[in-house]
mmCIF file of C-alpha atoms and ligand atoms in Angstrom:
data_model
loop_
_atom_site.group_PDB
_atom_site.id
_atom_site.type_symbol
_atom_site.label_atom_id
_atom_site.label_comp_id
_atom_site.label_asym_id
_atom_site.label_seq_id
_atom_site.Cartn_x
_atom_site.Cartn_y
_atom_site.Cartn_z
ATOM 1 C CA MET A 16 115.863 123.444 83.718
ATOM 2 C CA LYS A 17 115.061 120.941 86.497
ATOM 3 C CA LYS A 18 114.033 117.442 85.472
ATOM 4 C CA LYS A 19 110.417 116.555 86.357
ATOM 5 C CA ILE A 20 109.474 113.799 88.806
ATOM 6 C CA VAL A 21 105.923 112.645 89.568
ATOM 7 C CA PHE A 22 105.307 110.651 92.747
ATOM 8 C CA PHE A 23 101.992 108.777 92.334
ATOM 9 C CA THR A 24 101.138 107.624 95.857
ATOM 10 C CA GLY A 25 98.556 105.526 97.654
ATOM 11 C CA ALA A 26 97.798 104.300 101.157
ATOM 12 C CA GLY A 27 101.111 102.400 101.354
ATOM 13 C CA VAL A 28 103.155 105.625 101.634
ATOM 14 C CA SER A 29 101.346 106.383 104.921
ATOM 15 C CA ALA A 30 101.453 102.808 106.274
ATOM 16 C CA GLU A 31 104.701 103.424 108.216
ATOM 17 C CA SER A 32 103.022 106.472 109.765
ATOM 18 C CA GLY A 33 100.487 104.061 111.248
ATOM 19 C CA LEU A 34 97.580 104.697 108.844
ATOM 20 C CA ALA A 35 96.028 101.463 107.535
ATOM 21 C CA THR A 36 95.918 100.637 103.829
ATOM 22 C CA PHE A 37 92.594 99.721 102.256
ATOM 23 C CA ARG A 38 93.063 96.254 100.849
ATOM 24 C CA GLU A 39 95.333 94.825 103.483
ATOM 25 C CA SER A 40 93.701 95.989 106.718
ATOM 26 C CA LYS A 41 91.640 93.135 108.107
ATOM 27 C CA ASN A 42 88.774 93.087 105.539
ATOM 28 C CA GLY A 43 88.419 96.896 105.574
ATOM 29 C CA LEU A 44 86.272 97.114 108.681
ATOM 30 C CA TRP A 45 85.661 100.165 110.835
ATOM 31 C CA ASN A 46 83.729 99.595 114.073
ATOM 32 C CA ASN A 47 82.120 96.539 112.397
ATOM 33 C CA TYR A 48 80.968 98.586 109.426
ATOM 34 C CA ARG A 49 82.322 97.720 105.963
ATOM 35 C CA ILE A 50 84.142 100.841 104.750
ATOM 36 C CA GLU A 51 82.248 100.596 101.456
ATOM 37 C CA ASP A 52 79.039 100.922 103.526
ATOM 38 C CA VAL A 53 80.165 104.114 105.238
ATOM 39 C CA CYS A 54 81.825 106.079 102.402
ATOM 40 C CA THR A 55 78.868 106.357 100.008
ATOM 41 C CA PRO A 56 76.151 108.930 99.217
ATOM 42 C CA GLU A 57 73.592 106.266 100.234
ATOM 43 C CA ALA A 58 75.192 105.971 103.697
ATOM 44 C CA TRP A 59 75.123 109.769 103.963
ATOM 45 C CA ASN A 60 71.424 109.943 103.083
ATOM 46 C CA LYS A 61 70.651 107.084 105.472
ATOM 47 C CA ASP A 62 72.734 108.048 108.529
ATOM 48 C CA LYS A 63 74.693 111.332 108.410
ATOM 49 C CA LYS A 64 75.923 110.951 111.978
ATOM 50 C CA LEU A 65 77.471 107.527 111.264
ATOM 51 C CA VAL A 66 79.365 108.937 108.271
ATOM 52 C CA LEU A 67 80.474 112.061 110.157
ATOM 53 C CA ASP A 68 81.672 109.903 113.101
ATOM 54 C CA PHE A 69 83.700 107.742 110.690
ATOM 55 C CA TYR A 70 85.512 110.753 109.228
ATOM 56 C CA ASN A 71 85.899 112.421 112.634
ATOM 57 C CA PHE A 72 87.697 109.217 113.724
ATOM 58 C CA ARG A 73 89.932 109.204 110.603
ATOM 59 C CA ARG A 74 90.671 112.958 110.926
ATOM 60 C CA LYS A 75 91.816 112.447 114.548
ATOM 61 C CA GLN A 76 93.974 109.462 113.445
ATOM 62 C CA CYS A 77 95.523 111.583 110.719
ATOM 63 C CA LEU A 78 96.323 114.464 113.123
ATOM 64 C CA GLU A 79 97.991 111.988 115.527
ATOM 65 C CA ALA A 80 100.070 110.459 112.707
ATOM 66 C CA LYS A 81 103.384 111.974 111.581
ATOM 67 C CA PRO A 82 104.934 112.140 108.109
ATOM 68 C CA ASN A 83 107.431 109.271 107.725
ATOM 69 C CA LYS A 84 110.842 109.246 106.010
ATOM 70 C CA ALA A 85 109.221 108.507 102.638
ATOM 71 C CA HIS A 86 107.042 111.639 102.777
ATOM 72 C CA ILE A 87 110.094 113.653 103.852
ATOM 73 C CA LEU A 88 112.375 112.322 101.097
ATOM 74 C CA ILE A 89 109.666 113.061 98.517
ATOM 75 C CA ALA A 90 109.520 116.668 99.754
ATOM 76 C CA GLU A 91 113.341 116.947 99.723
ATOM 77 C CA PHE A 92 113.447 116.035 96.019
ATOM 78 C CA GLU A 93 112.028 119.523 95.371
ATOM 79 C CA LYS A 94 115.547 120.886 95.944
ATOM 80 C CA ASP A 95 116.875 119.368 92.720
ATOM 81 C CA PHE A 96 113.778 118.427 90.708
ATOM 82 C CA ASP A 97 110.432 119.863 89.608
ATOM 83 C CA VAL A 98 108.213 117.579 91.725
ATOM 84 C CA THR A 99 104.483 116.890 91.501
ATOM 85 C CA VAL A 100 102.803 114.580 94.020
ATOM 86 C CA ILE A 101 99.635 112.934 92.720
ATOM 87 C CA THR A 102 98.022 111.146 95.649
ATOM 88 C CA GLN A 103 94.943 108.985 96.196
ATOM 89 C CA ASN A 104 95.365 109.574 99.934
ATOM 90 C CA VAL A 105 93.166 111.966 101.865
ATOM 91 C CA ASP A 106 95.625 112.470 104.728
ATOM 92 C CA ASN A 107 97.788 115.617 104.851
ATOM 93 C CA LEU A 108 101.132 113.906 105.488
ATOM 94 C CA HIS A 109 102.654 114.997 102.162
ATOM 95 C CA GLU A 110 101.791 118.624 103.052
ATOM 96 C CA ARG A 111 103.191 118.279 106.565
ATOM 97 C CA ALA A 112 106.412 116.773 105.173
ATOM 98 C CA GLY A 113 106.876 119.921 103.051
ATOM 99 C CA SER A 114 105.711 118.923 99.554
ATOM 100 C CA SER A 115 104.416 122.021 97.769
ATOM 101 C CA LYS A 116 102.686 120.692 94.617
ATOM 102 C CA ILE A 117 100.097 118.043 95.558
ATOM 103 C CA ILE A 118 97.071 116.839 93.603
ATOM 104 C CA HIS A 119 94.574 115.037 95.875
ATOM 105 C CA LEU A 120 92.477 112.850 93.561
ATOM 106 C CA HIS A 121 90.123 111.529 96.281
ATOM 107 C CA GLY A 122 89.699 114.631 98.458
ATOM 108 C CA GLU A 123 91.153 115.735 101.776
ATOM 109 C CA LEU A 124 90.336 114.796 105.386
ATOM 110 C CA MET A 125 91.320 118.294 106.570
ATOM 111 C CA LYS A 126 88.662 119.948 104.418
ATOM 112 C CA VAL A 127 84.841 119.936 104.556
ATOM 113 C CA ARG A 128 82.301 121.305 102.083
ATOM 114 C CA SER A 129 78.666 122.263 101.788
ATOM 115 C CA SER A 130 76.515 119.172 101.184
ATOM 116 C CA VAL A 131 74.480 121.233 98.685
ATOM 117 C CA LYS A 132 76.987 123.681 97.125
ATOM 118 C CA PRO A 133 80.203 121.672 96.460
ATOM 119 C CA ASN A 134 82.225 124.805 95.681
ATOM 120 C CA LEU A 135 81.886 125.984 99.288
ATOM 121 C CA ILE A 136 84.977 124.248 100.755
ATOM 122 C CA TYR A 137 86.512 124.983 104.172
ATOM 123 C CA ASP A 138 89.740 124.022 105.970
ATOM 124 C CA TRP A 139 88.623 121.995 109.000
ATOM 125 C CA VAL A 140 90.552 120.151 111.739
ATOM 126 C CA LYS A 141 87.934 119.583 114.453
ATOM 127 C CA ASP A 142 84.960 117.179 114.481
ATOM 128 C CA VAL A 143 82.082 117.868 112.069
ATOM 129 C CA ASN A 144 78.654 117.348 113.641
ATOM 130 C CA ILE A 145 75.039 117.471 112.544
ATOM 131 C CA GLY A 146 74.133 121.172 112.594
ATOM 132 C CA ASP A 147 77.564 122.404 111.428
ATOM 133 C CA LYS A 148 76.564 124.444 108.387
ATOM 134 C CA CYS A 149 78.176 126.253 105.444
ATOM 135 C CA GLU A 150 77.739 130.027 104.987
ATOM 136 C CA ASP A 151 74.537 129.380 103.032
ATOM 137 C CA GLY A 152 73.020 127.309 105.833
ATOM 138 C CA PHE A 153 73.519 123.776 104.441
ATOM 139 C CA GLN A 154 74.959 120.839 106.426
ATOM 140 C CA LEU A 155 78.719 120.366 106.058
ATOM 141 C CA ARG A 156 80.081 117.022 104.762
ATOM 142 C CA PRO A 157 83.608 115.612 104.380
ATOM 143 C CA HIS A 158 85.447 116.897 101.259
ATOM 144 C CA ILE A 159 86.073 113.299 100.178
ATOM 145 C CA VAL A 160 85.223 111.406 96.969
ATOM 146 C CA TRP A 161 82.854 108.638 98.101
ATOM 147 C CA PHE A 162 82.393 105.326 96.314
ATOM 148 C CA GLY A 163 80.110 106.049 93.371
ATOM 149 C CA GLU A 164 80.989 109.762 93.205
ATOM 150 C CA SER A 165 83.063 111.207 90.372
ATOM 151 C CA LEU A 166 86.491 112.768 90.728
ATOM 152 C CA ASP A 167 87.155 116.448 90.008
ATOM 153 C CA ASN A 168 87.913 116.584 86.260
ATOM 154 C CA ILE A 169 90.282 119.527 86.726
ATOM 155 C CA LYS A 170 92.402 117.426 89.098
ATOM 156 C CA ILE A 171 92.407 114.521 86.646
ATOM 157 C CA GLU A 172 93.532 116.829 83.814
ATOM 158 C CA GLU A 173 96.267 118.378 85.991
ATOM 159 C CA ALA A 174 97.458 114.903 86.989
ATOM 160 C CA ILE A 175 97.531 113.599 83.404
ATOM 161 C CA ASP A 176 99.382 116.746 82.282
ATOM 162 C CA ALA A 177 102.024 116.211 84.990
ATOM 163 C CA ILE A 178 102.441 112.528 84.090
ATOM 164 C CA MET A 179 102.764 113.283 80.354
ATOM 165 C CA LYS A 180 105.543 115.816 80.998
ATOM 166 C CA CYS A 181 107.591 113.975 83.607
ATOM 167 C CA ASP A 182 111.046 112.420 83.113
ATOM 168 C CA PHE A 183 110.698 110.098 86.112
ATOM 169 C CA CYS A 184 107.555 108.597 87.664
ATOM 170 C CA VAL A 185 107.527 106.779 91.020
ATOM 171 C CA ILE A 186 104.429 104.718 91.812
ATOM 172 C CA LEU A 187 104.546 104.271 95.560
ATOM 173 C CA GLY A 188 102.224 102.362 97.889
ATOM 174 C CA THR A 189 99.218 101.763 95.667
ATOM 175 C CA SER A 190 97.645 98.570 94.361
ATOM 176 C CA LEU A 191 96.390 100.507 91.285
ATOM 177 C CA GLN A 192 93.011 98.805 91.690
ATOM 178 C CA VAL A 193 90.766 101.872 91.697
ATOM 179 C CA SER A 194 89.732 103.734 88.558
ATOM 180 C CA PRO A 195 89.900 106.325 87.169
ATOM 181 C CA ALA A 196 92.953 107.087 89.358
ATOM 182 C CA ASN A 197 94.746 103.938 88.127
ATOM 183 C CA GLY A 198 94.438 105.134 84.512
ATOM 184 C CA ILE A 199 96.532 108.256 85.142
ATOM 185 C CA PRO A 200 99.995 106.588 85.189
ATOM 186 C CA THR A 201 99.239 104.985 81.800
ATOM 187 C CA TYR A 202 99.775 108.417 80.190
ATOM 188 C CA LEU A 203 103.502 108.138 80.966
ATOM 189 C CA LYS A 204 105.625 108.854 77.863
ATOM 190 C CA ASP A 205 107.675 105.920 76.526
ATOM 191 C CA ASN A 206 111.065 107.466 77.272
ATOM 192 C CA ALA A 207 110.182 108.370 80.879
ATOM 193 C CA GLU A 208 111.679 106.153 83.584
ATOM 194 C CA LEU A 209 109.173 104.324 85.788
ATOM 195 C CA PHE A 210 109.906 103.101 89.307
ATOM 196 C CA VAL A 211 107.482 101.091 91.455
ATOM 197 C CA ILE A 212 108.065 100.967 95.215
ATOM 198 C CA ASP A 213 105.951 98.365 97.007
ATOM 199 C CA PRO A 214 106.702 95.365 99.271
ATOM 200 C CA ASN A 215 104.258 93.345 97.169
ATOM 201 C CA ASP A 216 104.041 92.770 93.417
ATOM 202 C CA VAL A 217 102.113 95.410 91.454
ATOM 203 C CA PRO A 218 101.298 94.306 87.887
ATOM 204 C CA ILE A 219 102.305 97.039 85.377
ATOM 205 C CA ASN A 220 101.206 96.479 81.779
ATOM 206 C CA PHE A 221 101.475 99.998 80.366
ATOM 207 C CA HIS A 222 105.223 100.636 80.330
ATOM 208 C CA SER A 223 108.163 98.646 78.974
ATOM 209 C CA ASN A 224 111.070 99.390 81.333
ATOM 210 C CA VAL A 225 109.890 99.279 84.945
ATOM 211 C CA ASN A 226 112.348 99.490 87.858
ATOM 212 C CA PHE A 227 110.719 97.521 90.694
ATOM 213 C CA ILE A 228 111.977 98.376 94.180
ATOM 214 C CA LYS A 229 110.440 95.634 96.326
ATOM 215 C CA ALA A 230 110.439 97.387 99.692
ATOM 216 C CA LYS A 231 108.335 99.399 102.076
ATOM 217 C CA ALA A 232 108.076 103.116 101.358
ATOM 218 C CA GLU A 233 110.831 104.413 103.671
ATOM 219 C CA GLU A 234 113.479 101.902 102.567
ATOM 220 C CA GLY A 235 112.303 102.054 98.955
ATOM 221 C CA MET A 236 112.658 105.829 98.815
ATOM 222 C CA GLU A 237 116.256 105.556 100.114
ATOM 223 C CA VAL A 238 117.005 103.080 97.316
ATOM 224 C CA PHE A 239 115.330 105.332 94.737
ATOM 225 C CA LYS A 240 117.323 108.344 95.973
ATOM 226 C CA LYS A 241 120.639 106.455 95.536
ATOM 227 C CA ASN A 242 119.497 105.197 92.118
ATOM 228 C CA ILE A 243 118.641 108.709 90.874
ATOM 229 C CA ALA A 244 121.853 110.180 92.269
ATOM 230 C CA LEU A 245 123.808 107.742 90.052
ATOM 231 C CA LYS A 246 121.840 108.874 86.987
ATOM 232 C CA ASN A 247 122.146 112.616 87.540
HETATM 233 P P1 OAD B 6 95.476 99.775 98.689
HETATM 234 O O1 OAD B 6 95.249 99.312 100.087
HETATM 235 O O2 OAD B 6 94.616 99.260 97.584
HETATM 236 O O3 OAD B 6 96.993 99.430 98.279
HETATM 237 C C1 OAD B 6 98.032 99.710 99.181
HETATM 238 C C2 OAD B 6 99.343 99.344 98.508
HETATM 239 O O4 OAD B 6 100.380 99.700 99.401
HETATM 240 C C3 OAD B 6 99.462 97.850 98.233
HETATM 241 O O5 OAD B 6 100.008 97.666 96.927
HETATM 242 C C4 OAD B 6 100.432 97.379 99.313
HETATM 243 O O6 OAD B 6 101.237 96.295 98.857
HETATM 244 C C5 OAD B 6 101.269 98.619 99.522
HETATM 245 N N1 OAD B 6 101.888 98.726 100.847
HETATM 246 C C6 OAD B 6 101.498 98.194 102.014
HETATM 247 N N2 OAD B 6 102.355 98.549 103.005
HETATM 248 C C7 OAD B 6 103.292 99.353 102.430
HETATM 249 C C8 OAD B 6 104.433 100.057 102.907
HETATM 250 N N3 OAD B 6 104.800 100.019 104.202
HETATM 251 N N4 OAD B 6 105.166 100.783 102.017
HETATM 252 C C9 OAD B 6 104.814 100.833 100.702
HETATM 253 N N5 OAD B 6 103.729 100.198 100.185
HETATM 254 C C10 OAD B 6 102.997 99.470 101.048
HETATM 255 O O7 OAD B 6 95.446 101.361 98.728
HETATM 256 P P2 OAD B 6 95.346 102.347 97.486
HETATM 257 O O8 OAD B 6 95.955 101.742 96.252
HETATM 258 O O9 OAD B 6 95.868 103.648 97.932
HETATM 259 O O10 OAD B 6 89.658 105.346 97.333
HETATM 260 O O11 OAD B 6 93.741 102.443 97.295
HETATM 261 C C11 OAD B 6 93.258 103.301 96.306
HETATM 262 C C12 OAD B 6 91.909 103.798 96.716
HETATM 263 O O12 OAD B 6 91.057 102.703 97.101
HETATM 264 C C13 OAD B 6 91.897 104.699 97.925
HETATM 265 O O13 OAD B 6 92.281 106.012 97.607
HETATM 266 C C14 OAD B 6 90.423 104.632 98.320
HETATM 267 C C15 OAD B 6 90.184 103.143 98.181
HETATM 268 O O14 OAD B 6 88.892 102.850 97.811
HETATM 269 C C16 OAD B 6 88.711 106.248 97.794
HETATM 270 O O15 OAD B 6 88.618 106.503 98.979
HETATM 271 C C17 OAD B 6 87.889 106.859 96.727
#
């Protein structure tokens, strides 16, 4: 029976692939718009083209980016462990690195959905424009959780279930500032081992023995891999 590892990742795991994090990039601006002003239902109702252009830009960025060594090492752990990736990221770098069990809490850049019937979801790699419609004739929108929108409860339940059953949890590249995503790691069982990989300090108040690996994702994953090899 393989031991279970959960990798709980955020924007920091994709930083070395060239994708900016949220709270470090110069005050979260995109083309002089505050990100919070572009990723909301209000922005969508006010200016659909602006919102579509923002995600078309991020989708292109994501397609030009490549999985880095951290994404690849996470995927390689599937050889010896039962791995679940719970990510707040909307890029597809974990998929492209080969991870096979991924829970996207905040949606996916490479998917779009009907703006009226949320269950109509489509794989999508090109630009989305005004007039691109779902099969029922409604405008397509990014399949992303916007500020003020709720997460998919099924994904939250799946994520909590994975955390409650894991033997090792690695929190990698997230400031844990956004709820309800940041509540998921708190379900970790007491005798599970927790590792935190981040070049900056990340306050953890929900678990007694935390192994901090103060490093960027690629180097930190190498350290974690050596650490686990010693234990197993
Ligand atoms: P943040 O920008 O809040 O945090 C990024 C974390 O990555 C910080 O703790 C950094 O110290 C760390 N970091 C930076 N460079 C790194 C590197 N090279 N290697 C490893 N870690 C590095 O991003 P998230 O925590 O992912 O939500 O943000 C969570 C959510 O806030 C996002 O999913 C998004 C945003 O609002 C939605 O879009 C709904």
